[in-house]
Short mmCIF file of C-alpha atoms and ligand atoms in Angstrom, two decimals:
data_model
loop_
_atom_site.label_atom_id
_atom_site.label_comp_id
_atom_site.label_asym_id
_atom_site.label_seq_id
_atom_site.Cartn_x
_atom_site.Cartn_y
_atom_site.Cartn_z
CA UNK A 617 22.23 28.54 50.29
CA UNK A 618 21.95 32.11 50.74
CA UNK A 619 19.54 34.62 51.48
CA UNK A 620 19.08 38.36 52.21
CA UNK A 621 20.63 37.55 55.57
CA UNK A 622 24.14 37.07 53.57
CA UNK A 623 26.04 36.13 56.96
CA UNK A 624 24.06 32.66 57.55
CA UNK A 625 25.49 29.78 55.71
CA UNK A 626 23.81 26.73 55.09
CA UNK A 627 26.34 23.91 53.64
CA UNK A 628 27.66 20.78 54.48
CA UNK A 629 30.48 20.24 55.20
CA UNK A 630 30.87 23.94 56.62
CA UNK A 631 33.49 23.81 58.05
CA UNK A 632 35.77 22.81 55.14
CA UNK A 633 35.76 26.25 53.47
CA UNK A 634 35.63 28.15 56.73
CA UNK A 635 38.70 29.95 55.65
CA UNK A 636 36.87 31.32 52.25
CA UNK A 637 33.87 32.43 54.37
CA UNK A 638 35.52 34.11 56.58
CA UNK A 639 37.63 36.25 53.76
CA UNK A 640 34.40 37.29 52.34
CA UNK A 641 33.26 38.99 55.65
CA UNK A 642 36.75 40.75 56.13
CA UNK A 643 37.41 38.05 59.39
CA UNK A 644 41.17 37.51 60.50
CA UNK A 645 42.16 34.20 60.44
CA UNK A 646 43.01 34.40 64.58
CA UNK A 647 40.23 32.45 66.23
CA UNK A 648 39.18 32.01 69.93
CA UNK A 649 37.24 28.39 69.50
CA UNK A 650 34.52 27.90 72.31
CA UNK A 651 33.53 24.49 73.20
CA UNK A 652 31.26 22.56 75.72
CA UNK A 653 32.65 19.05 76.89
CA UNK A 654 30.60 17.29 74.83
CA UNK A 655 31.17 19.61 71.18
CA UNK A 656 34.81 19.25 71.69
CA UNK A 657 34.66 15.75 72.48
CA UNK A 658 32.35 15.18 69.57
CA UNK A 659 34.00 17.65 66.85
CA UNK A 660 36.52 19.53 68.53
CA UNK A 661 39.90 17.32 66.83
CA UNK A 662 37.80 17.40 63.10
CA UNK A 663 37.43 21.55 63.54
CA UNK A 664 40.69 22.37 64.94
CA UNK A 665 42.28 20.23 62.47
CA UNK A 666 40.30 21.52 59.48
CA UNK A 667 41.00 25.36 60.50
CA UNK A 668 44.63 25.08 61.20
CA UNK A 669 44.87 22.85 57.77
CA UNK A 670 43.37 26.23 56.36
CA UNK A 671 46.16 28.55 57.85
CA UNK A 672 44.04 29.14 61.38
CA UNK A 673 45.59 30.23 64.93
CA UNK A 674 43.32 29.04 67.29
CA UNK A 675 42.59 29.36 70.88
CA UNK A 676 40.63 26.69 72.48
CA UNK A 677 38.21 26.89 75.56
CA UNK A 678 36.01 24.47 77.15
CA UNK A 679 33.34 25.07 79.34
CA UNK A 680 31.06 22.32 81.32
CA UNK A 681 27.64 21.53 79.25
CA UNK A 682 25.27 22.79 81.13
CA UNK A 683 22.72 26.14 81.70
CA UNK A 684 25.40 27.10 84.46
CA UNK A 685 28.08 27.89 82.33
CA UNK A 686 26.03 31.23 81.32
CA UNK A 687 27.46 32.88 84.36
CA UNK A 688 29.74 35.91 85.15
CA UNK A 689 32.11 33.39 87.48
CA UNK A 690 32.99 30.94 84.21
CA UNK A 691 33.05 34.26 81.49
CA UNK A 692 35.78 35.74 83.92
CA UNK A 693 37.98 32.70 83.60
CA UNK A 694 37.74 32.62 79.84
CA UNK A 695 38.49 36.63 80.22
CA UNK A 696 42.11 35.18 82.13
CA UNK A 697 42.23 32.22 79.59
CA UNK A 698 42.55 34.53 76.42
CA UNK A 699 44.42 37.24 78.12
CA UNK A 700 47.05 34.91 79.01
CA UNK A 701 46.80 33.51 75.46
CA UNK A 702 47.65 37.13 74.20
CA UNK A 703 44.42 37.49 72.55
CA UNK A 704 43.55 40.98 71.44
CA UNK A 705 41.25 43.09 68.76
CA UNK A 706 42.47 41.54 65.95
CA UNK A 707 40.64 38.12 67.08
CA UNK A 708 37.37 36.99 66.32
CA UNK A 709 35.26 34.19 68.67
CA UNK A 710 34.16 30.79 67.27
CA UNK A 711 30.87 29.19 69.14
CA UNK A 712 30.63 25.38 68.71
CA UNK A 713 27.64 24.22 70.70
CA UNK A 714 23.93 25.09 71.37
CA UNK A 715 22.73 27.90 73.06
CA UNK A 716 24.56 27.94 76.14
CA UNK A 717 27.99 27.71 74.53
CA UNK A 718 26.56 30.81 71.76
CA UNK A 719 25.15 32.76 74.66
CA UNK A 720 28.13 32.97 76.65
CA UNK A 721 30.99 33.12 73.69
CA UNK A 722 28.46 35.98 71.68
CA UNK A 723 28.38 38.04 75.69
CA UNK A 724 32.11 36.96 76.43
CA UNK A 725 33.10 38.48 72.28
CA UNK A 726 30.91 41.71 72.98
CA UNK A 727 32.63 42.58 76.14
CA UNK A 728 36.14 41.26 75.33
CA UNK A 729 38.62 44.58 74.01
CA UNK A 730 35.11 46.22 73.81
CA UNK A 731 33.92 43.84 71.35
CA UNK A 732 35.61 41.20 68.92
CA UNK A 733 34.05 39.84 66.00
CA UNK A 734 31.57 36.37 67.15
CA UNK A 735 30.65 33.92 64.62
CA UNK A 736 28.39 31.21 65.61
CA UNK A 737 28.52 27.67 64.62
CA UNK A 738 25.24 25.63 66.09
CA UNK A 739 25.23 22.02 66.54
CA UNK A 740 21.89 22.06 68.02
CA UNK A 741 18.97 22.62 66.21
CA UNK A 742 17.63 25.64 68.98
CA UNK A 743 20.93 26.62 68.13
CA UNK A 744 20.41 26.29 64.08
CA UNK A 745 17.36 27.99 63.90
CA UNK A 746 17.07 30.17 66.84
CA UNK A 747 19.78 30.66 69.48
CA UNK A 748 22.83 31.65 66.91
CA UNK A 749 20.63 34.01 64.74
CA UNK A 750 19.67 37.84 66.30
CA UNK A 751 22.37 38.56 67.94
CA UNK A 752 21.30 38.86 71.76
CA UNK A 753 23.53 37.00 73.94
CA UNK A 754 23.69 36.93 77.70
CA UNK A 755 24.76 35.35 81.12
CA UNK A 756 22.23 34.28 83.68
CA UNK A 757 22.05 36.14 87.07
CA UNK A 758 20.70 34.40 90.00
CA UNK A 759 17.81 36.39 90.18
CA UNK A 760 16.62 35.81 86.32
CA UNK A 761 17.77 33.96 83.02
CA UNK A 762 19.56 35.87 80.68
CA UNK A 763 19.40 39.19 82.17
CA UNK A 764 22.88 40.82 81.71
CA UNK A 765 23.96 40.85 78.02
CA UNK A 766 24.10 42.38 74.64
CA UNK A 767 23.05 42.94 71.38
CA UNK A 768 25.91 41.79 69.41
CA UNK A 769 24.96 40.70 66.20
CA UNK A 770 27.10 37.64 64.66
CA UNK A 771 29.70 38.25 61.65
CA UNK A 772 28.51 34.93 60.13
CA UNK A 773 26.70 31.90 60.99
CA UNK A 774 27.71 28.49 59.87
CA UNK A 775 25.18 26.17 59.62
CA UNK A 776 25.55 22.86 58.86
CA UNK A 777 22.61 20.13 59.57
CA UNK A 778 25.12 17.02 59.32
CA UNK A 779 25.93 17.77 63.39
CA UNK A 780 22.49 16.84 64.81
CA UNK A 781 23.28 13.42 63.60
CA UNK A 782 24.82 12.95 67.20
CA UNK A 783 21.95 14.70 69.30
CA UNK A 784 19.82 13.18 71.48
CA UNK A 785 15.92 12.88 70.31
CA UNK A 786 14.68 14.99 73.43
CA UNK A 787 16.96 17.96 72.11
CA UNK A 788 15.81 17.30 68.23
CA UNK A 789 12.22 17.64 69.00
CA UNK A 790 13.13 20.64 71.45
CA UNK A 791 14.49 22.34 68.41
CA UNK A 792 11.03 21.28 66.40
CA UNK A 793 8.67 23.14 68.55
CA UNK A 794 11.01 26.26 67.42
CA UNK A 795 10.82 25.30 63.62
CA UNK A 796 7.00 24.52 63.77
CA UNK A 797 6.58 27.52 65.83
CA UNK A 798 8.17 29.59 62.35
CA UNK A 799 4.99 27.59 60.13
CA UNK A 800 2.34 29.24 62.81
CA UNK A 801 3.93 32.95 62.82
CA UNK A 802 5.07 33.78 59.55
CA UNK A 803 5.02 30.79 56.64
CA UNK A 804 1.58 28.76 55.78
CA UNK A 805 3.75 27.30 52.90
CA UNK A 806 6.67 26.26 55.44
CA UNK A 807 3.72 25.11 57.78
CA UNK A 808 2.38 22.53 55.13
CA UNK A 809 5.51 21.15 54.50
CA UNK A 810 5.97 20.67 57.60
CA UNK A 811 2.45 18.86 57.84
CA UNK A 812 3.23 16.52 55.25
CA UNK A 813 7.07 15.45 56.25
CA UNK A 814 7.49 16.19 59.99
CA UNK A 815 8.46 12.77 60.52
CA UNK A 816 11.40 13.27 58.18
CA UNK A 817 12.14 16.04 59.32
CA UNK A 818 12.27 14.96 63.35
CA UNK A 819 14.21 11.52 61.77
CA UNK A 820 17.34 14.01 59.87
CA UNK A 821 16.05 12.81 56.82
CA UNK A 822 17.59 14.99 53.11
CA UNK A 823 16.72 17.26 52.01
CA UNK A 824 14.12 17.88 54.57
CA UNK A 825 16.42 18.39 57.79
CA UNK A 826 18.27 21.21 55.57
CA UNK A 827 15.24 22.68 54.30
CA UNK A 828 13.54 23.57 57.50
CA UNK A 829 16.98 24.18 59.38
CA UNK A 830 17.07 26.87 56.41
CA UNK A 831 13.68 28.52 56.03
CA UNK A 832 13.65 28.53 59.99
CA UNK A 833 17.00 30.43 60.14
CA UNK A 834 15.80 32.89 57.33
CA UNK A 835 12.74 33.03 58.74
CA UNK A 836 14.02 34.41 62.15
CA UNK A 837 16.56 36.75 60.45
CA UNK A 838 14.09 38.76 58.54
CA UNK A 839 12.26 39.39 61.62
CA UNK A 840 14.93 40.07 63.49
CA UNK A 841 15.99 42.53 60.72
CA UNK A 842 12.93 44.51 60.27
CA UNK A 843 12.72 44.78 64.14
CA UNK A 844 16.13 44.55 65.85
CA UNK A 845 15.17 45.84 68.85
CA UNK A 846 12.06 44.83 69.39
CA UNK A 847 10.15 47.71 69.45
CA UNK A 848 7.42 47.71 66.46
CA UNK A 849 6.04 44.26 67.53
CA UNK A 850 6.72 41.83 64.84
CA UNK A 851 9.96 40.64 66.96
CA UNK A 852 7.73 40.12 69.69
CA UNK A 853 5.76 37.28 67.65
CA UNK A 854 8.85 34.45 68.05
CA UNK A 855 7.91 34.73 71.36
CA UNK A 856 4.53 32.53 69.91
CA UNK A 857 3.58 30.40 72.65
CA UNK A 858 6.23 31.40 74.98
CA UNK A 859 4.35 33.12 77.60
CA UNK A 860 2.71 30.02 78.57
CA UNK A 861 6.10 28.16 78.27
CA UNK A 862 7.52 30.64 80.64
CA UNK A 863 5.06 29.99 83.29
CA UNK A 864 5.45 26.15 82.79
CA UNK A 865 9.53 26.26 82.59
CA UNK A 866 9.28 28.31 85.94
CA UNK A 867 6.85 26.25 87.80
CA UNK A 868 8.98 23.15 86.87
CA UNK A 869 11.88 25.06 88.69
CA UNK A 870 13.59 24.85 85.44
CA UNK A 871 14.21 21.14 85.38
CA UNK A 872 13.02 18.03 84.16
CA UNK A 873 11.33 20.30 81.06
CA UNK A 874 12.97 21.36 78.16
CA UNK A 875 12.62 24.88 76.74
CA UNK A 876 11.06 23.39 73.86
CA UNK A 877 8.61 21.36 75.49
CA UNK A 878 6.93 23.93 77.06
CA UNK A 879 7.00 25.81 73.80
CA UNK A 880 5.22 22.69 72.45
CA UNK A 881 2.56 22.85 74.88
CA UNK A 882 2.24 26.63 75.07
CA UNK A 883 1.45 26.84 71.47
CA UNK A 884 -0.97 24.68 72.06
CA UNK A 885 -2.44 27.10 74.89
CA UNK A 886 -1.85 30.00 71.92
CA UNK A 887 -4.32 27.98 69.69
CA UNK A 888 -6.50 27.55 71.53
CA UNK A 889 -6.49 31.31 73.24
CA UNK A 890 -6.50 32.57 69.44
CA UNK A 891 -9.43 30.13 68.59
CA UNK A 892 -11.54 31.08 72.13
CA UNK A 893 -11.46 35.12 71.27
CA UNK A 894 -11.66 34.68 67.75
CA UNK A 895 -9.55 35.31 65.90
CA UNK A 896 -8.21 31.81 64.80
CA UNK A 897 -11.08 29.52 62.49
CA UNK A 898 -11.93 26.32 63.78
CA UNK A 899 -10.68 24.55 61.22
CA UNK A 900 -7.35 26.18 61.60
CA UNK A 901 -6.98 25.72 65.15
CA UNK A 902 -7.59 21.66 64.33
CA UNK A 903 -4.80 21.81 62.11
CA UNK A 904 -2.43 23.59 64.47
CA UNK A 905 -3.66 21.04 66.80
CA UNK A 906 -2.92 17.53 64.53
CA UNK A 907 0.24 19.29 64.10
CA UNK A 908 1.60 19.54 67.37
CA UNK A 909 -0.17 15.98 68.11
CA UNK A 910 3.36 14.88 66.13
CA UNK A 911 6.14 15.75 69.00
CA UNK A 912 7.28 12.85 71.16
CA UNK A 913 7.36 13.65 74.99
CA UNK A 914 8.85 10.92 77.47
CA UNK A 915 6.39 9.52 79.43
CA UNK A 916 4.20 11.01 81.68
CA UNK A 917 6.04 14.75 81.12
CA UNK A 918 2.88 16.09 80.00
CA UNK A 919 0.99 14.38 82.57
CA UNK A 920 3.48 15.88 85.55
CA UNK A 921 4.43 19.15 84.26
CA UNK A 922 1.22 20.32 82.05
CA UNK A 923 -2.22 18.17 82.81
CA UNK A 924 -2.12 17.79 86.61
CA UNK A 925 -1.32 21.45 86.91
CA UNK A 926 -3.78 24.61 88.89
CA UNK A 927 -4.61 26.54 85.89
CA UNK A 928 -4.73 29.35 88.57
CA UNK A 929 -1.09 28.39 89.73
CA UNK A 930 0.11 28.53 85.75
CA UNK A 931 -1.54 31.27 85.33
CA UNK A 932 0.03 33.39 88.05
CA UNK A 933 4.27 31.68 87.19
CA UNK A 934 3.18 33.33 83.81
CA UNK A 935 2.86 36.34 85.20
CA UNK A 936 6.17 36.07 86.95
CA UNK A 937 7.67 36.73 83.26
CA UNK A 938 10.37 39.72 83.25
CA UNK A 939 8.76 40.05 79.21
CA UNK A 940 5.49 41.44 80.24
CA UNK A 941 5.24 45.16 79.88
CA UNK A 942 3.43 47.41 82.67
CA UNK A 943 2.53 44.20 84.56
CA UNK A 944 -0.01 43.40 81.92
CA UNK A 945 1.14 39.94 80.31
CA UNK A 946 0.90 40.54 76.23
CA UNK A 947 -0.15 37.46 74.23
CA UNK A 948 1.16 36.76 70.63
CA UNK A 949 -2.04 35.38 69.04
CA UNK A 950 -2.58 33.90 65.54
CA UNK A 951 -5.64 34.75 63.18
CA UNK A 952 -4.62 32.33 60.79
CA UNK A 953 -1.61 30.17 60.24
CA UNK A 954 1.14 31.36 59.39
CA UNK A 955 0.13 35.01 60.51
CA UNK A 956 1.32 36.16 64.19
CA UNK A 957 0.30 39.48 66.35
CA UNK A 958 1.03 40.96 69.24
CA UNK A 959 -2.26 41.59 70.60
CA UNK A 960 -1.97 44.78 72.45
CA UNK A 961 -4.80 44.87 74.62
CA UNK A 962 -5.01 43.02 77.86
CA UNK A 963 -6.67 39.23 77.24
CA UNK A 964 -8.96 38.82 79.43
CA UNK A 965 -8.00 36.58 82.78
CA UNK A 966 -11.24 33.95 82.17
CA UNK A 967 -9.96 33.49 78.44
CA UNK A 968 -6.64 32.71 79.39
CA UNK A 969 -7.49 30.17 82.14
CA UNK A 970 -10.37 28.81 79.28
CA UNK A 971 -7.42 28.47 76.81
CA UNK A 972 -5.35 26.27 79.42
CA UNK A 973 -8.36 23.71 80.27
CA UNK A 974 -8.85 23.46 76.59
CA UNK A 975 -5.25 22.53 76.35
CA UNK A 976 -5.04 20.18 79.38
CA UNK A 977 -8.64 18.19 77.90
CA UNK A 978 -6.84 18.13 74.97
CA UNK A 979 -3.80 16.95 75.45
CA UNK A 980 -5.58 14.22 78.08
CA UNK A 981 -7.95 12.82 75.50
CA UNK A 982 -5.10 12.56 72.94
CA UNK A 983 -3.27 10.13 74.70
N1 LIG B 408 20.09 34.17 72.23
C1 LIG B 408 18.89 33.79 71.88
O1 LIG B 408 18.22 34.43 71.07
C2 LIG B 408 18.35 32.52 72.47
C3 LIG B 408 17.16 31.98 71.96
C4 LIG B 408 16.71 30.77 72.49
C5 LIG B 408 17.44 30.13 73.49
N2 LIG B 408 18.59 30.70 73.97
C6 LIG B 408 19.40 30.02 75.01
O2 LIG B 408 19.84 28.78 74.46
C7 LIG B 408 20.11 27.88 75.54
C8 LIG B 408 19.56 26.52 75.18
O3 LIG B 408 20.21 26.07 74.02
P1 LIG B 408 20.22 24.53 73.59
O4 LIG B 408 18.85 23.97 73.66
O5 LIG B 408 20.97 24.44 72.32
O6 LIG B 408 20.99 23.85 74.80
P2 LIG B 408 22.52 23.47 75.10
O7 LIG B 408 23.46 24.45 74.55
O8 LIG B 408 22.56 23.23 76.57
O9 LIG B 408 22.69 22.09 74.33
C9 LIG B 408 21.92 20.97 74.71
C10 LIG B 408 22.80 19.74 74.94
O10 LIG B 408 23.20 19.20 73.68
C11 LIG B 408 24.61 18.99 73.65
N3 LIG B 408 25.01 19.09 72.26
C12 LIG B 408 25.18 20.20 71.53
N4 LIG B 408 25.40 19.89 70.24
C13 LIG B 408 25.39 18.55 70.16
C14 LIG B 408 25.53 17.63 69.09
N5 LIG B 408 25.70 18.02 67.82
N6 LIG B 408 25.47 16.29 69.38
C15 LIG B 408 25.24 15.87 70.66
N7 LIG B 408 25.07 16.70 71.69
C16 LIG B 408 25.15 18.02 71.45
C17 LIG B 408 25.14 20.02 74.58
O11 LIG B 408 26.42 19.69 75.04
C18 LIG B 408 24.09 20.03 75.69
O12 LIG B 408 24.35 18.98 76.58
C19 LIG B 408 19.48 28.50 76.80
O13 LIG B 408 20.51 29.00 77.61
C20 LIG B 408 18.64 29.65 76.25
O14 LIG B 408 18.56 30.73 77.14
C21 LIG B 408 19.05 31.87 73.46
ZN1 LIG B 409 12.01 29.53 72.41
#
């Protein structure tokens, strides 16, 4: 499938004509192949094979699979890895993972020779339909996430749903709270689908899997076109959700909560916020709600890590996030589904800390 964002693929199997899709975007056939432990384990023999069966010279790296591999120390040994390799301009870098392994290969590509060629292959689905597409890629520092990095948009990206065959549920309905988050901002129609079949979806089911992993990944790319770098506001609306997500990931100390549950529960938050200084119908907001009554937490996470929580203490790790502008935190708000905005005014403080009991009674008389 193909879109106006030409350079993301949808196909299985992808990687069989990864020699053909590379012609087409002018790509050498000289390819620095990024793994974590667990990609190469998983896929790394079938890709190698299948590129150097299509007249490939690869390169292989492997990093540890983990959030620490984002970091200056491991992109400086890959730096001495591909040197000694006698890798040079004429190269291009091939990211087989999630988001860790496409963060670090897309910031190790942009800085290597003063830039190579990255193209991104996910195997996650973060990765499918939001990590690998918009081309910022970065290292942690130890005083924030992602703070030293690029814009370095990707030469192609191969996606190809058959790989989250192998993931674990926990990272499947991390990546949903990103594809459900595209049905709030942007696509009523994608929304309703998504309604109707989330449970095939969230089970890999045909062609469902490939049809949100698709409108997702377009989805994102024509925002990301029409506002690379972020300055007109629409960009601004993936972050849907995600300032209460910040202040939840930060106050868990960045463990023990996926990414994309917090995004789960902060959308929940935006619903409700949208709802309280209304802008959002009621009827809309219970929608939104029945949706997001669908993800799968393990036990007691919500309990721990959302209900139990000070609203004040939330509310002040939020603020802690390096997004907000002029120390004023900026709220992407819905006023109906499938239309996002950044509200540009400051919300008040009593609405937001409304917004967050609302959630918490919520999500305690759901269960
Ligand atoms: N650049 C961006 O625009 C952007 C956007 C969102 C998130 N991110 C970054 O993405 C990262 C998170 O990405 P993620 O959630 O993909 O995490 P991840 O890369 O850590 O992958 C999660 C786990 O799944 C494993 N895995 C990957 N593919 C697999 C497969 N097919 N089968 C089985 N296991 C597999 C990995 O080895 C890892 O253990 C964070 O560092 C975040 O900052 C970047
Ligand atoms: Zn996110």
């Amino acid at each position: 499938m193909e879109s106006p964002a030409s350079h993301i693929i949808v196909r299985t199997p992808v990687i069989e004509s990864i020699a053909e899709l590379y012609e087409a975007r002018g790509l050498g056939k000289k390819s620095v192949v990024l793994f974590d432990e667990n990609t190469r384990k998983l896929y790394g023999d079938e890709i190698i094979a299948s590129m150097q069966r299509q007249g490939f010279r690869t390169v292989e790296l492997v990093v540890p699979a983990r959030e620490t591999s984002k970091s200056v120390s491991t992109a400086w040994k890959l730096f001495g890895q591909m040197i000694e390799a006698d890798v040079d301009r004429s190269w291009n870098l091939l990211c087989v993972g999630g988001g860790v392994i496409g963060d670090l290969g897309g910031y190790i590509a942009a800085s290597y020779y003063r830039g190579i060629p990255v193209v991104q292959l996910p195997t996650t689905l973060l990765a499918m339909t939001d990590s690998s597409i918009g081309g910022k890629v970065a290292i942690n520092h130890p005083l924030g996430k992602n703070l030293i990095g690029y814009f370095h948009m990707p030469a192609l990206v191969l996606i190809d749903p058959a790989f989250l065959r192998t993931l674990p549920s926990r990272e499947i309905f991390g990546g949903m709270a990103e594809v459900v988050k595209y049905g709030f901002i942007a696509d009523r129609e994608f929304f309703d689908m998504l309604a109707k079949h989330f449970d095939e979806v969230a089970r890999l089911e045909e062609p469902w899997i490939s049809d949100a992993v698709s409108r997702s990944a377009f989805t994102k790319a024509d925002v990301v076109e029409k506002d690379f770098r972020e300055t007109s506001g629409l960009r601004a609306t993936l972050n849907f959700g995600h300032t209460f997500a910040h202040g939840l990931e930060k106050m868990a100390e960045y463990r023990n909560l996926r990414h994309g549950e917090a995004v789960t529960i902060g959308m929940a938050c935006g619903l409700f916020l949208s709802h309280r200084m209304g802008f959002l119908p009621e009827e809309e907001l219970n929608e939104g709600l029945a949706l997001i009554a669908r993800f799968r937490f393990p036990r007691g996470l919500v309990n721990k890590r959302f209900i139990s929580l000070d609203r004040q203490e939330l509310f002040d790790a939020m603020h802690s996030d390096k997004k907000k502008i002029d120390k004023q935190l900026r709220f992407v708000l819905l006023d109906r589904i499938g239309h996002a905005f950044l509200h540009d005014r400051e919300v008040p403080k009593a609405d937001v800390l409304h917004a967050i009991d609302d959630t918490q009674r919520w999500f305690s008389e759901k269960r």
